[in-house]
Amino acid sequence: MIITLKKNADEKQLDILLAWLNGFGVTLETETHGDRLVIAVLGDVSRVDEELLSDMEIVESVTRVSEKYKLTNRKLHAEDTIVDVGGRKFGGKNYAFIAGPCSVESEKQIIEIAKAVKSAGAAALRGGAFKPRTSPYDFQGLKSEGVKLLKKAKAETGLPIVTEITSVKSVDDFEGVDLIQIGARNMQNFELLKEVGKLGAPVLLKRGLVNTVDELLLSAEYIMSEGNKNVILCERGIRTFETLTRNTLDLGVILLLKERTHLPVIVDPSHASGLRRLVEPLSLAAAAVGADGVMIEVHNDPVHALCDGAQSVVPEEFKRIVEKTEAVLAACGDKRIEK
Ligand code: PEP
Ligand code: MN
């Protein structure tokens, strides 16, 4: 339930209203929208009398939010949320590129790639350190050492860093990471969601392989309801019967997501397709449908990459994608690239 108060609502009456609402055992979140205070009433609101509320002198309007997700809901927060990732802005009029290898492999590799993607226009550097792999025999990532190497790359280039957390046990390793990624496989790992919800760093939440938009928003709600309001969503393809691509990129939902939520939404064309030659056209399509950015796997030597070489573009291709995106954005709206 969302209660919008009248302009300059009387403080005493507001205190009485808040105390009355608290009596129902609900959670209250207040936000200022322009010159009005908005109260989100979360939890079981079935006993809150809507008519009584509407009649109160300081209340302008009462809206029931039928969707289960509340804090992520645009009905609560009409304006786009802008998430600050180490000084780079995601959301609103900003279009941001996250680029880097699937996995951090060595100091030389990550620093070379960081320099290349920075000069091509990336807003942040990605690199997996704790890798969730389908087979236990595949490269599992450099773990803590990988995060340290990312921090070196950040010190060298100034690029904010993005890396995936796979377990609540490794939270301490993520101190100093600018954007903590929850991967597709952990989208419904609710304990992990609650843990990152308690951290200060923004979270990049990827859609699960077989999850709906509503489920994605509810997972974001888990993070936000713990206090962390800086969440970026990522469409990375879903599993369908099609086998030509690694996953099926669900681009249509970008528009539906942006209608439903105020959070920034980016696209990962690399994991969505699994094919290097599709990364550029799908990236441009993401910009055309109104995404807030893309996350692209970039490797300086894809043939020898320890993970996902077949879907990794080289830095020159990444540079071309950034340049072409500039033209798509100019044709399709009013976003500009955040570098
Ligand atoms: C990744 O981005 O490194 C990754 C593993 O992606 P996803 O969780 O979308 O499969
Ligand atoms: Mn990968």
Short mmCIF file of C-alpha atoms in Angstrom, two decimals, residues 53-189:
data_model
loop_
_atom_site.label_atom_id
_atom_site.label_comp_id
_atom_site.label_asym_id
_atom_site.label_seq_id
_atom_site.Cartn_x
_atom_site.Cartn_y
_atom_site.Cartn_z
CA LEU A 53 -6.92 6.36 5.74
CA SER A 54 -8.22 8.29 2.73
CA ASP A 55 -10.36 10.43 5.04
CA MET A 56 -7.39 11.57 7.11
CA GLU A 57 -6.65 15.26 6.71
CA ILE A 58 -2.99 14.86 5.73
CA VAL A 59 -3.57 12.02 3.26
CA GLU A 60 -3.82 12.88 -0.42
CA SER A 61 -4.17 9.38 -1.90
CA VAL A 62 -3.96 5.71 -1.06
CA THR A 63 -2.95 3.12 -3.66
CA ARG A 64 -2.99 -0.61 -3.15
CA VAL A 65 -0.05 -2.30 -4.89
CA SER A 66 -1.33 -5.63 -6.03
CA GLU A 67 2.09 -6.86 -7.15
CA LYS A 68 4.10 -8.75 -4.55
CA TYR A 69 7.18 -6.66 -5.24
CA LYS A 70 6.90 -3.27 -3.60
CA LEU A 71 10.28 -1.55 -3.14
CA THR A 72 11.28 -2.42 -6.70
CA ASN A 73 7.90 -1.25 -8.01
CA ARG A 74 7.64 1.90 -10.13
CA LYS A 75 4.33 2.61 -8.41
CA LEU A 76 6.35 3.40 -5.29
CA HIS A 77 9.15 5.27 -7.02
CA ALA A 78 8.13 6.82 -10.32
CA GLU A 79 11.54 8.20 -11.28
CA ASP A 80 14.40 6.05 -12.56
CA THR A 81 16.82 5.05 -9.85
CA ILE A 82 20.39 6.00 -10.63
CA VAL A 83 22.94 3.62 -9.15
CA ASP A 84 26.43 4.95 -8.53
CA VAL A 85 29.07 2.31 -9.21
CA GLY A 86 32.43 3.67 -8.06
CA GLY A 87 31.57 7.09 -9.48
CA ARG A 88 29.95 5.84 -12.74
CA LYS A 89 26.20 6.23 -13.11
CA PHE A 90 23.80 3.47 -14.16
CA GLY A 91 20.17 4.27 -14.98
CA GLY A 92 18.27 7.41 -15.95
CA LYS A 93 19.83 9.07 -18.98
CA ASN A 94 23.08 7.13 -18.58
CA TYR A 95 24.11 4.18 -20.74
CA ALA A 96 26.97 2.16 -19.26
CA PHE A 97 29.26 -0.60 -20.54
CA ILE A 98 30.67 -3.23 -18.22
CA ALA A 99 33.43 -5.10 -20.03
CA GLY A 100 36.12 -7.64 -19.25
CA PRO A 101 36.95 -11.32 -19.32
CA CYS A 102 34.73 -14.12 -18.15
CA SER A 103 37.42 -14.99 -15.59
CA VAL A 104 40.43 -13.26 -14.13
CA GLU A 105 43.34 -15.46 -15.26
CA SER A 106 46.52 -13.54 -14.39
CA GLU A 107 47.74 -10.06 -13.48
CA LYS A 108 49.01 -9.43 -17.00
CA GLN A 109 45.73 -10.57 -18.59
CA ILE A 110 43.39 -8.49 -16.40
CA ILE A 111 45.50 -5.34 -16.52
CA GLU A 112 45.93 -5.49 -20.29
CA ILE A 113 42.19 -5.99 -20.79
CA ALA A 114 41.32 -3.29 -18.23
CA LYS A 115 43.43 -0.72 -20.07
CA ALA A 116 41.95 -1.71 -23.42
CA VAL A 117 38.30 -1.58 -22.35
CA LYS A 118 38.82 1.66 -20.48
CA SER A 119 40.22 3.41 -23.53
CA ALA A 120 37.34 1.99 -25.61
CA GLY A 121 34.72 3.52 -23.29
CA ALA A 122 33.87 1.01 -20.54
CA ALA A 123 32.39 2.37 -17.31
CA ALA A 124 33.43 -0.69 -15.29
CA LEU A 125 35.65 -3.76 -15.50
CA ARG A 126 34.21 -7.23 -15.04
CA GLY A 127 36.09 -10.42 -14.21
CA GLY A 128 34.96 -13.61 -12.53
CA ALA A 129 37.03 -14.78 -9.56
CA PHE A 130 34.61 -17.21 -7.89
CA LYS A 131 33.26 -19.04 -10.93
CA PRO A 132 30.06 -21.09 -10.83
CA ARG A 133 30.85 -23.78 -13.42
CA THR A 134 28.52 -26.52 -14.65
CA SER A 135 31.31 -29.11 -14.45
CA PRO A 136 33.46 -29.49 -11.31
CA TYR A 137 36.42 -30.28 -13.62
CA ASP A 138 36.34 -26.88 -15.33
CA PHE A 139 38.43 -23.89 -14.19
CA GLN A 140 36.84 -22.67 -10.96
CA GLY A 141 38.44 -19.20 -10.91
CA LEU A 142 41.32 -17.70 -8.92
CA LYS A 143 38.95 -16.94 -6.03
CA SER A 144 40.37 -14.41 -3.46
CA GLU A 145 43.52 -14.00 -5.55
CA GLY A 146 41.32 -13.08 -8.54
CA VAL A 147 39.57 -10.34 -6.55
CA LYS A 148 42.97 -8.97 -5.50
CA LEU A 149 44.06 -8.84 -9.15
CA LEU A 150 40.87 -6.96 -10.04
CA LYS A 151 41.69 -4.44 -7.33
CA LYS A 152 45.17 -4.03 -8.88
CA ALA A 153 43.55 -3.41 -12.25
CA LYS A 154 41.32 -0.81 -10.61
CA ALA A 155 44.33 0.88 -9.00
CA GLU A 156 46.08 0.92 -12.37
CA THR A 157 43.17 2.21 -14.50
CA GLY A 158 40.66 3.81 -12.13
CA LEU A 159 37.90 1.56 -13.47
CA PRO A 160 35.31 0.37 -10.92
CA ILE A 161 35.25 -3.43 -10.64
CA VAL A 162 32.43 -5.97 -10.93
CA THR A 163 32.71 -9.58 -9.79
CA GLU A 164 30.44 -12.42 -8.78
CA ILE A 165 29.84 -13.68 -5.26
CA THR A 166 28.77 -17.32 -4.99
CA SER A 167 28.67 -17.91 -1.24
CA VAL A 168 27.93 -16.04 1.98
CA LYS A 169 31.22 -17.45 3.27
CA SER A 170 33.33 -15.27 0.98
CA VAL A 171 31.70 -11.90 1.80
CA ASP A 172 34.95 -10.56 3.31
CA ASP A 173 36.76 -10.98 -0.02
CA PHE A 174 34.32 -8.51 -1.58
CA GLU A 175 35.36 -5.51 0.51
CA GLY A 176 36.33 -2.82 -2.00
CA VAL A 177 34.42 -4.38 -4.94
CA ASP A 178 32.33 -1.64 -6.58
CA LEU A 179 29.49 -3.82 -7.90
CA ILE A 180 28.80 -7.28 -6.50
CA GLN A 181 27.28 -9.67 -9.01
CA ILE A 182 24.71 -12.33 -8.19
CA GLY A 183 24.83 -14.74 -11.12
CA ALA A 184 21.95 -16.46 -12.86
CA ARG A 185 22.44 -19.66 -10.87
CA ASN A 186 22.12 -17.83 -7.57
CA MET A 187 19.21 -15.54 -8.44
CA GLN A 188 17.05 -17.44 -5.96
CA ASN A 189 19.72 -18.15 -3.35
#
